[in-house]
Coordinates of C-alpha atoms in Angstrom, one line a residue:
Chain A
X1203 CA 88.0 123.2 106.3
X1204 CA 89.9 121.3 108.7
X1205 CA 90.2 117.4 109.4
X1206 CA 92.0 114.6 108.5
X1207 CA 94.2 115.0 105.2
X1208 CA 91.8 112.6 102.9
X1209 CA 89.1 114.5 104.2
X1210 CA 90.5 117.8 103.2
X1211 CA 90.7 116.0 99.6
X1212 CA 87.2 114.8 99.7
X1213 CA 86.4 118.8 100.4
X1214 CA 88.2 120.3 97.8
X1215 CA 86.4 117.6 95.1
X1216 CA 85.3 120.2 92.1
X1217 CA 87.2 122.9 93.8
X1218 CA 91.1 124.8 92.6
X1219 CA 93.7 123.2 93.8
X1220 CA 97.5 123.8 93.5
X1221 CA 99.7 120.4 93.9
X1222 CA 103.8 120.8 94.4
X1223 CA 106.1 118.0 93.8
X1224 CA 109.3 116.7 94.6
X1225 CA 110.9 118.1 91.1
X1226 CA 109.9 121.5 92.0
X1227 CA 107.3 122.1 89.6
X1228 CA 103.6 122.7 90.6
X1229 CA 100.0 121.9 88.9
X1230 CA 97.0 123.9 89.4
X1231 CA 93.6 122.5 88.6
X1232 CA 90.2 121.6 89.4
X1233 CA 90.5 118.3 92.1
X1234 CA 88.6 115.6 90.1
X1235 CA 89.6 112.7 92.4
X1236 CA 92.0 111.1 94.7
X1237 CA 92.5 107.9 96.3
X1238 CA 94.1 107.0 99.8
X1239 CA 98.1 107.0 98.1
X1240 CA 97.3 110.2 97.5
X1241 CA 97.2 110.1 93.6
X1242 CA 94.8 112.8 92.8
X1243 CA 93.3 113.8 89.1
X1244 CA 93.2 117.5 88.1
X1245 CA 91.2 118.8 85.5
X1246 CA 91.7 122.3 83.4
X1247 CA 90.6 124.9 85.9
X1248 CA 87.5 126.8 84.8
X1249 CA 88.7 130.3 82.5
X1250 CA 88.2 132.9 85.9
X1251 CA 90.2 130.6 87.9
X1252 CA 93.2 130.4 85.6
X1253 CA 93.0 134.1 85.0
X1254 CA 94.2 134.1 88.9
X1255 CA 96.9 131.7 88.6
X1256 CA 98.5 133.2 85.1
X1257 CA 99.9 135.6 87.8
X1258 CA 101.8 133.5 89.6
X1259 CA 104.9 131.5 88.6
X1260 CA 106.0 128.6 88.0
X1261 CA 102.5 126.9 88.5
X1262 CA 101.2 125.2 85.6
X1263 CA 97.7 124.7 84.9
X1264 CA 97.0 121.2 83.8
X1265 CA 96.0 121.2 79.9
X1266 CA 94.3 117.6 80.3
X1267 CA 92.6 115.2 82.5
X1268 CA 96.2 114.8 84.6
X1269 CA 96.8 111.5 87.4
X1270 CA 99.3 112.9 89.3
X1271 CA 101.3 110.1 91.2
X1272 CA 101.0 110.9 94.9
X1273 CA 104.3 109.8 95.7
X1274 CA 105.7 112.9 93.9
X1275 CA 103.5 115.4 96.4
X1276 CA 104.7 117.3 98.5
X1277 CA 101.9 119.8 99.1
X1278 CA 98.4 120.1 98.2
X1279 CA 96.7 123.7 99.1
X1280 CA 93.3 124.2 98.8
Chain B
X150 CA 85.8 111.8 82.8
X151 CA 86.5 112.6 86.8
X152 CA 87.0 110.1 89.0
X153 CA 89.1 108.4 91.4
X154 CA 92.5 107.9 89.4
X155 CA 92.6 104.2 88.7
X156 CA 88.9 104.6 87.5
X157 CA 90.7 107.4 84.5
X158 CA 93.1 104.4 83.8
X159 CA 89.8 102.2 83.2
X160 CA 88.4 105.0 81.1
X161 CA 91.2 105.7 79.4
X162 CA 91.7 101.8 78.1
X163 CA 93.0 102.0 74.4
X164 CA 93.0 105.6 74.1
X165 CA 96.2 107.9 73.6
X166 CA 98.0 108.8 76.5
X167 CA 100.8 110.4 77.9
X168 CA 103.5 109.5 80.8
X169 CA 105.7 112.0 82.4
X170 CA 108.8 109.5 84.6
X171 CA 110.8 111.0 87.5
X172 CA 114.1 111.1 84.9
X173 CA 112.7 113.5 83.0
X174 CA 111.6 111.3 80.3
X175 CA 108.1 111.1 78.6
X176 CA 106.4 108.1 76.6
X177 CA 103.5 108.5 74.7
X178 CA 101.5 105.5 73.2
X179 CA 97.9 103.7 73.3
X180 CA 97.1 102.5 77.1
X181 CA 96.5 98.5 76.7
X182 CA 96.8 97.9 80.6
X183 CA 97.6 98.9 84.3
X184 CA 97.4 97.9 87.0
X185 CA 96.5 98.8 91.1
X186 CA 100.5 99.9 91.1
X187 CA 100.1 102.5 88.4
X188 CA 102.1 99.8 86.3
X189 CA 100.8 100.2 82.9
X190 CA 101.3 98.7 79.5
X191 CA 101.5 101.2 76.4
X192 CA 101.2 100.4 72.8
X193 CA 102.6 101.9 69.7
X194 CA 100.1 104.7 68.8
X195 CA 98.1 104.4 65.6
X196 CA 99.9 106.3 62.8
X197 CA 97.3 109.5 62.9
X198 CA 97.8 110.1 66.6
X199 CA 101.5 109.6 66.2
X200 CA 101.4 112.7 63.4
X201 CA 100.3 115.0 66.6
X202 CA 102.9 114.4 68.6
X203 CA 105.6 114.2 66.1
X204 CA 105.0 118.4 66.7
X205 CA 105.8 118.0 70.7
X206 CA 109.1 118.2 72.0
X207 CA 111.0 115.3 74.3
X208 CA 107.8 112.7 74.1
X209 CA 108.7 109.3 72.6
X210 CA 106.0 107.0 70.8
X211 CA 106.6 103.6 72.2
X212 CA 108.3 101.3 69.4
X213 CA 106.9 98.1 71.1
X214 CA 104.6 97.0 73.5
X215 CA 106.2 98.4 77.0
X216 CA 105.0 98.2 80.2
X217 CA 106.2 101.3 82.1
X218 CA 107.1 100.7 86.0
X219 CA 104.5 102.9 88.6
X220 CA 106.9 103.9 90.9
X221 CA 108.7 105.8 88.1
X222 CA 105.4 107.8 87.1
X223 CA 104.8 111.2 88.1
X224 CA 101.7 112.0 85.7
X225 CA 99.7 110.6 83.9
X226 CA 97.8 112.6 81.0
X227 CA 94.7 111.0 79.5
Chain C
X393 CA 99.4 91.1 73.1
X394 CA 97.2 93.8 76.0
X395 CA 96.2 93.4 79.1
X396 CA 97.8 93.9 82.5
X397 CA 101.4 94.2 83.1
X398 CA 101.8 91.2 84.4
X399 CA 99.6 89.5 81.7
X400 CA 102.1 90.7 79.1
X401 CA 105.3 89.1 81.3
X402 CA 103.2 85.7 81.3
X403 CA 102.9 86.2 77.8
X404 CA 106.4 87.3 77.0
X405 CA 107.8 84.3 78.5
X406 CA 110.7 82.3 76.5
X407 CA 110.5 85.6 74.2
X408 CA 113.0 88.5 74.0
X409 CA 112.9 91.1 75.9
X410 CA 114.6 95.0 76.7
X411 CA 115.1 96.0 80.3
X412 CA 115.5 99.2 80.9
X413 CA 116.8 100.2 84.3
X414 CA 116.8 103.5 86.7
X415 CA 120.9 103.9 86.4
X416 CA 120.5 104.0 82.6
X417 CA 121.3 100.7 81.8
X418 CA 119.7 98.2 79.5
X419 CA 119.6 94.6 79.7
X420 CA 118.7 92.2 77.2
X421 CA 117.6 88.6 77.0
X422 CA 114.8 86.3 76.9
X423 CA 112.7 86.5 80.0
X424 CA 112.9 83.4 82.0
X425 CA 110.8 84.1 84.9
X426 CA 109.1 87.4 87.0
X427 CA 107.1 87.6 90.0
X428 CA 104.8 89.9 91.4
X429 CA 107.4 92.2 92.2
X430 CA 108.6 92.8 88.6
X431 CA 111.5 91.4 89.6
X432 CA 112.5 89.3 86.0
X433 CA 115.2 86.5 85.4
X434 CA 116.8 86.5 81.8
X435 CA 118.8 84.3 79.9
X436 CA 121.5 85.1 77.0
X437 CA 119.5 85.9 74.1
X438 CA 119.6 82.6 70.9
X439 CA 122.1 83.4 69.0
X440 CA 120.2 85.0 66.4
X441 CA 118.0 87.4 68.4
X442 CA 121.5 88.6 69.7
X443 CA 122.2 89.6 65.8
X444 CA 119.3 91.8 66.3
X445 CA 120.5 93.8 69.2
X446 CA 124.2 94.2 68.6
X447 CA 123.4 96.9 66.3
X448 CA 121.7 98.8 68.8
X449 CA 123.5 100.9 71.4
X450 CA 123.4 100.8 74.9
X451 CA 122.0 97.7 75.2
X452 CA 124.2 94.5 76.9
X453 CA 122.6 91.0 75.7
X454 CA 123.0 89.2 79.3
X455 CA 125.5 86.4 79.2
X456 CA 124.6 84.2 82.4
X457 CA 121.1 83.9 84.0
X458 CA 120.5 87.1 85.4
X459 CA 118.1 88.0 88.0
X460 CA 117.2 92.1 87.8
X461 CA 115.6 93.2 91.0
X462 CA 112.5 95.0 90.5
X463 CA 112.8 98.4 92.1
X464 CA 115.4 98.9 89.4
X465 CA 113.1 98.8 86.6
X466 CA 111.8 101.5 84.4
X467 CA 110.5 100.0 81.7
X468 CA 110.3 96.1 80.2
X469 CA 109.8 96.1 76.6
X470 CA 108.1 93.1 74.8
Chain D
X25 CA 103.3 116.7 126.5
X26 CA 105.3 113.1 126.0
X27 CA 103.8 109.9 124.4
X28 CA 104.1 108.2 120.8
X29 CA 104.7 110.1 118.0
X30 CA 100.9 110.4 116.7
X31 CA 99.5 111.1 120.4
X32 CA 101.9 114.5 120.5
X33 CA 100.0 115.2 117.4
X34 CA 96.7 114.4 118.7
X35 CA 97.4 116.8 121.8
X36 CA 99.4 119.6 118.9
X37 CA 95.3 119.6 117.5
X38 CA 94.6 123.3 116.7
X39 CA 98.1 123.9 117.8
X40 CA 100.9 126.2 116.0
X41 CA 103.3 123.9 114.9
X42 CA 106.7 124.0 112.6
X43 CA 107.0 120.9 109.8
X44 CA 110.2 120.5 108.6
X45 CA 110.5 118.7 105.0
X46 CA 113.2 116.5 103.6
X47 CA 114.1 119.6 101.0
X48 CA 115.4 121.8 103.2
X49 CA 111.8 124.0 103.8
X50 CA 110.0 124.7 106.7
X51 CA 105.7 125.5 107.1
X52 CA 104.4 126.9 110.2
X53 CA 100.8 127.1 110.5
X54 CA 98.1 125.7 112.8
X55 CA 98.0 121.5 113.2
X56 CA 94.2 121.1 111.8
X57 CA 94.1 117.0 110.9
X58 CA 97.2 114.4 110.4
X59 CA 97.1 110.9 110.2
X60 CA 98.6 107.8 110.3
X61 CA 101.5 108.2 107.8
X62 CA 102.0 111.4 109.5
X63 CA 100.1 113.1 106.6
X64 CA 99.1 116.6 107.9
X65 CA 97.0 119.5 107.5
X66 CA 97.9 122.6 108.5
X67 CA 96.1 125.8 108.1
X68 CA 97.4 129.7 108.7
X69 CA 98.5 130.3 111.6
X70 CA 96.2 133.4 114.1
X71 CA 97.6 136.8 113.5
X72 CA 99.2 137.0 116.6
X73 CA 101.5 133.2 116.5
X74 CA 102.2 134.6 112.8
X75 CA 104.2 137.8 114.8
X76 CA 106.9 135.6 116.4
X77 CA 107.3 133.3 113.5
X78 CA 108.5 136.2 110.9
X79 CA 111.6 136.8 113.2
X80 CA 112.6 133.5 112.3
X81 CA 114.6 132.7 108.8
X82 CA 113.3 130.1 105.9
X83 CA 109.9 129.4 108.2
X84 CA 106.6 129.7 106.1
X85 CA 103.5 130.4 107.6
X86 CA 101.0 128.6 105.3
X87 CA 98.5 131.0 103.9
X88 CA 96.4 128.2 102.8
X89 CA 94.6 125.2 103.8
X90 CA 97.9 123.0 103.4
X91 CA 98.3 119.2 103.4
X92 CA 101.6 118.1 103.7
X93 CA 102.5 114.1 102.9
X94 CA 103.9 112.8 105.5
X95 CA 107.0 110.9 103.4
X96 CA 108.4 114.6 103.0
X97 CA 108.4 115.2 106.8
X98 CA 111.7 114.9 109.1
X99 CA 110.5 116.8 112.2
X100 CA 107.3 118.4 113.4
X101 CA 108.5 120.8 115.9
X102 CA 105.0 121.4 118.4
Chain E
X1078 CA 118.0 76.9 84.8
X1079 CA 114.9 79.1 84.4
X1080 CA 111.8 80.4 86.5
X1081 CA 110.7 82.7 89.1
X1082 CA 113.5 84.8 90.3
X1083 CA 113.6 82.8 94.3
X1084 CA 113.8 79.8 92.3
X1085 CA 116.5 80.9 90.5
X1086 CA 118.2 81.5 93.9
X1087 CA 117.0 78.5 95.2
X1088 CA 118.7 76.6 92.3
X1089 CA 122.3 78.9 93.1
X1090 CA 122.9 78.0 96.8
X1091 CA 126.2 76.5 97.5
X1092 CA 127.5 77.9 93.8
X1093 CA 129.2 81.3 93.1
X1094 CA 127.5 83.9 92.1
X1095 CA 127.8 87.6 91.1
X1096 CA 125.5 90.3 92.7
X1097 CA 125.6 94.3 91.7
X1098 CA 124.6 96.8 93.9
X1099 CA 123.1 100.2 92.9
X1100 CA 126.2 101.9 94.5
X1101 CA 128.6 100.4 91.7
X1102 CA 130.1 97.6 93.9
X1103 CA 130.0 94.3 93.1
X1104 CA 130.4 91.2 95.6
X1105 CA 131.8 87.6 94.8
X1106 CA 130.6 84.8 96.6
X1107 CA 128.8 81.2 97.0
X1108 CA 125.0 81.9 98.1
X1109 CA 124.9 80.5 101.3
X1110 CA 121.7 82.0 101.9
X1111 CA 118.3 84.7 100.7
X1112 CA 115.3 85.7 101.6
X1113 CA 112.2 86.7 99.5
X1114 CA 113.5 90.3 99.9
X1115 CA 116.2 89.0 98.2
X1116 CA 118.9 89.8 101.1
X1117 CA 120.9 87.3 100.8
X1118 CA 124.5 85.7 102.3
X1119 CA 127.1 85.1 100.7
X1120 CA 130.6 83.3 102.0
X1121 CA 133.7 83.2 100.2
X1122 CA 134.7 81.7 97.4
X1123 CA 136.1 78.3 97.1
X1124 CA 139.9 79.2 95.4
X1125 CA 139.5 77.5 92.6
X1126 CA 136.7 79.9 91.8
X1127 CA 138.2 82.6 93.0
X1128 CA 141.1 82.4 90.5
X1129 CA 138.3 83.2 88.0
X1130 CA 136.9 86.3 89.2
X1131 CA 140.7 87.9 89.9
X1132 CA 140.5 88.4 86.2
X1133 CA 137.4 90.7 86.3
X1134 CA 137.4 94.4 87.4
X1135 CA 135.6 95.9 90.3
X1136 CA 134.4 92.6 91.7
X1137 CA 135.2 92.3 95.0
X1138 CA 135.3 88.4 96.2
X1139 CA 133.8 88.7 100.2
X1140 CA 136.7 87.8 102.9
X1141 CA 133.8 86.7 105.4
X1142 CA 130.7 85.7 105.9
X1143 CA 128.3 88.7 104.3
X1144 CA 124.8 89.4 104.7
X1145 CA 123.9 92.2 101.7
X1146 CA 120.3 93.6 102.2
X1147 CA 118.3 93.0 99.5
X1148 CA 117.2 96.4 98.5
X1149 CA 120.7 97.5 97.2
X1150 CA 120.7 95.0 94.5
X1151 CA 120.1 95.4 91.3
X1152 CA 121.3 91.9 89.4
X1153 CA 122.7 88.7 90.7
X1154 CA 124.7 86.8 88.2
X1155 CA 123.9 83.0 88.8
Chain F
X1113 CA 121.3 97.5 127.9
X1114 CA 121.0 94.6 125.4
X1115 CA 118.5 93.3 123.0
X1116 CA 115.9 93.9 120.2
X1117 CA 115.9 97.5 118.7
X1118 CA 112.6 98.3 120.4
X1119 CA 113.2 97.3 123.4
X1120 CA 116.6 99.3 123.3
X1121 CA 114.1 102.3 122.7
X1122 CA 111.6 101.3 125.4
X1123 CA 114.4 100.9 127.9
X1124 CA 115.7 104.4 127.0
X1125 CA 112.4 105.9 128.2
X1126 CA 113.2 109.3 129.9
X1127 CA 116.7 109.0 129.0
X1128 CA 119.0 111.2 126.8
X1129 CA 119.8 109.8 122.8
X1130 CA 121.2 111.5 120.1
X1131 CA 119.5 110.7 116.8
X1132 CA 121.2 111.0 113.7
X1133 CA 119.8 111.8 110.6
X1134 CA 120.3 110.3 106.4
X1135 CA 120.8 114.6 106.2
X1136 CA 123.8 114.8 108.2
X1137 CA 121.9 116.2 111.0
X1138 CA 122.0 114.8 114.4
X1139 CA 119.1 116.1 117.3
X1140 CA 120.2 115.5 120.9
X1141 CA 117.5 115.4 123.6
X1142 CA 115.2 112.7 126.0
X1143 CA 113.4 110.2 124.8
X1144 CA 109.6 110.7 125.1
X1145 CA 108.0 108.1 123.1
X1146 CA 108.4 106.2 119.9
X1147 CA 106.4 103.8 117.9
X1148 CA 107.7 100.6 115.8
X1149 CA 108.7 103.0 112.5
X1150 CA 110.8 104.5 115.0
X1151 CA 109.2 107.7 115.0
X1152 CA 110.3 109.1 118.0
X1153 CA 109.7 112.1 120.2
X1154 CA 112.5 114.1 121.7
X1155 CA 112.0 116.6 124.1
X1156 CA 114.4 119.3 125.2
X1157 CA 117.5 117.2 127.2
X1158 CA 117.6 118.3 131.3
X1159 CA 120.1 121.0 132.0
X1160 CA 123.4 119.3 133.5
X1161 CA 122.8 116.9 130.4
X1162 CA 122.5 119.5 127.9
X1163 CA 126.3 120.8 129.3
X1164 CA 127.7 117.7 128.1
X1165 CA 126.5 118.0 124.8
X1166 CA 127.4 121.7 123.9
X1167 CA 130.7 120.7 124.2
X1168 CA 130.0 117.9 121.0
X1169 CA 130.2 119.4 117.4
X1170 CA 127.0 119.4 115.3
X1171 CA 124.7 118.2 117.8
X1172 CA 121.6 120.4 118.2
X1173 CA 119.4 119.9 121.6
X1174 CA 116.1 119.8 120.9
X1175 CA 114.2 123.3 122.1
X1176 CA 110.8 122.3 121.5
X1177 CA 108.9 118.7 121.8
X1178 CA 110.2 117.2 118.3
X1179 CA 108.7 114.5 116.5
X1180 CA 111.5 113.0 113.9
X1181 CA 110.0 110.4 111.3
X1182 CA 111.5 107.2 111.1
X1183 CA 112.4 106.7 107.9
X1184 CA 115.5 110.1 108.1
X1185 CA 117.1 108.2 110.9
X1186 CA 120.5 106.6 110.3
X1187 CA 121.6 105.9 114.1
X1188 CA 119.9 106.2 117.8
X1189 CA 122.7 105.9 120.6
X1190 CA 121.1 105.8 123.9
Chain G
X682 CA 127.2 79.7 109.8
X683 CA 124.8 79.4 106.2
X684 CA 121.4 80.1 106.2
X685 CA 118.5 82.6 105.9
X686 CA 119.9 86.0 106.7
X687 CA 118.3 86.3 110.0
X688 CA 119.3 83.2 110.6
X689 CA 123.4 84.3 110.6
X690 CA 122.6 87.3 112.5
X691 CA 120.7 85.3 115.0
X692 CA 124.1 83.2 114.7
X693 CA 126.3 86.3 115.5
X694 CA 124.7 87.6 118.4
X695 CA 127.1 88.4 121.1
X696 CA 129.7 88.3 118.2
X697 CA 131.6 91.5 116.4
X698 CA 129.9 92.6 113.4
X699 CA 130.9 94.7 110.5
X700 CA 127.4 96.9 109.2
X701 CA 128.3 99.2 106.2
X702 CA 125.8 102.1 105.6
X703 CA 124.9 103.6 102.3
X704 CA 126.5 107.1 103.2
X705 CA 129.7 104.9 103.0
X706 CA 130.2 105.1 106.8
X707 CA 130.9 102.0 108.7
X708 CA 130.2 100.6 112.4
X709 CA 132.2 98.1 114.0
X710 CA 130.8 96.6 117.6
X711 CA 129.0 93.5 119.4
X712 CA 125.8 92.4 117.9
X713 CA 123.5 93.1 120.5
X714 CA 120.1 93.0 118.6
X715 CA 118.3 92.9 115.4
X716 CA 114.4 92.7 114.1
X717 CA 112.9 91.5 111.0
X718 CA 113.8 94.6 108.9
X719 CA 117.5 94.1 109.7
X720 CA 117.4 97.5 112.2
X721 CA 120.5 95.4 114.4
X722 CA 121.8 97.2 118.1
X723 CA 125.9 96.9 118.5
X724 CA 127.4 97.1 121.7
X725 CA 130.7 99.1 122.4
X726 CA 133.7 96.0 121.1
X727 CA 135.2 94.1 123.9
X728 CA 138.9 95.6 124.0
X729 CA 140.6 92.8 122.2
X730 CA 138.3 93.1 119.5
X731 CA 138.6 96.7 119.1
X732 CA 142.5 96.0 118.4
X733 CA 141.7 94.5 115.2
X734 CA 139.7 97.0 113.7
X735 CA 141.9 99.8 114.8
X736 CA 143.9 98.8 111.7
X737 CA 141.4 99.1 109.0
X738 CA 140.6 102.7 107.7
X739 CA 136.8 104.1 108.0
X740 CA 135.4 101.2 110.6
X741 CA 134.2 103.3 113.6
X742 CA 134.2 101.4 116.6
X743 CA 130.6 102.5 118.0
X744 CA 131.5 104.3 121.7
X745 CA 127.6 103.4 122.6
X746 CA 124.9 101.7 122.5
X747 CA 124.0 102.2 118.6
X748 CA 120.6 101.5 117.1
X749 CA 121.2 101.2 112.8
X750 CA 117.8 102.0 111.5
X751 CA 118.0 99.0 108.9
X752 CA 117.2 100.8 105.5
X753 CA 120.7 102.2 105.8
X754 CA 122.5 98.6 105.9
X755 CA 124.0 97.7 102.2
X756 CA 125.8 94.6 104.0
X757 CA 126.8 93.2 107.4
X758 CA 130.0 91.0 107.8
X759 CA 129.8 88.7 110.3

């Protein structure tokens, strides 16, 4: 669970993941790749995973195959 | 439909798609192109897939070809 | 009338094109040159093309060779 | 305890540390990878660092596997 | 008159030109001198050109010799 | 005393700098290390230096080793 | 006193030197130094010099040796 930051990303591949950017907002979704920018893909998180992350705010659950920039990150948690 | 995000771009080659920018703003049209920068070129959408997101708020179906800047991309939904 | 973004420059070449910049400015003109960068040159739209565009709003037609830096770019329209 | 910047993280390795970001926030937690763009992973901090850090204002301790990138970053405090 | 944008400044040195700055300010001057960051130098004005540019608002003909860093510009006027 | 900004840094080695930051924020304590981003490493300033300082306005001496990232810093005075 | 931009500043060394910053601020002293990415080192003004500029409003006379981190630099005046 620990190690470099890209290997972190190559960890949480098919796993939840919650991404905040710069504007604020946050995505949550299943990690479906990344490169070395940082750019990740999120897919829509399985049904039993959302159910856990309608309770929080602000985070959005990605509704599509999403590329998120990586120059807009400012955290990924895992 | 996972992957490492340029290989979504590939995938995504002439199908609809849509780009959130960092002012806010949000174009939607047929990806024709991109490039390593996360440059990409959008077409006008054909007129069916246009009906769709004539029903979403604040996303604009390109007029003309228009190739969209990377650095001004935050997401990218395939 | 696809391809890469910088394929659709090289192809837009001696046409008219629509700058769009990051302040909220718009240039317009007929693209004389770009690099790698995006950074374009444009020249004062032929006097007919300029017809075209004073009825939009917004949107200066360029009246000596401009260069545009690229950084400043949000989107080029073709 | 003196060097370059990345061999004080090398030698902060499984060490509390405090990241402070360009938007004002602050993430405590144990150093658990960085890299070269000062990309960092931090994880939460043991029970007993976490004790002094909630006497301090605006500091969160991470309660997930966190990685911060590095572009955010204006101190790391070890 | 046309071509890549460095050939475009190529073609300027020695005559006036016109460059805007994403702060609003704009600076007067013969192009003495760039780069292929697109800094450039500019000197002052010969007065007969001068005379021309007095006639303009908010452009700001340079007293001495100035070097303006290329990644505040957003157009230079040839 | 004299030269490249580097070697400014390498001669200031073990010597007391304020750094002062694009936030408005300036950290005042010896120099540890830097690399060529200029990254640098502060760490707290001696105690008869750390007099002269308190009497300053809005310079904070650094309590902890303190890496600052390049890229926030305006101004190093050795 | 034309030429490349690193070619005036490698002109003005040992010369006073005007560098304006893009938080407005200015800094007024004897170009000591300067790298490829336009980072420059000023020396405290020699006295007479220092007269000069103690007529202009907002030119700060640097009191050290000053490091300008060169992503802050809009233009230097030589």
């Amino acid at each position: 669970m620990s190690g470099r930051p890209l290997d972190v990303l190559e960890a949480s591949l098919q796993e939840p993941v919650t991404v905040n950017l710069k504007d604020g907002s946050a995505y949550y979704g299943t990690l479906a790749g990344y490169d070395q920018h940082m750019n990740v893909v999120l897919e829509p998180p399985a049904a039993d995973e959302e159910e856990d992350v309608l309770g929080e705010i602000e985070v959005t659950p990605v509704e599509d195959t999403t590329i998120i920039r990586g120059d807009n990150v400012v955290t990924i948690k895992a």
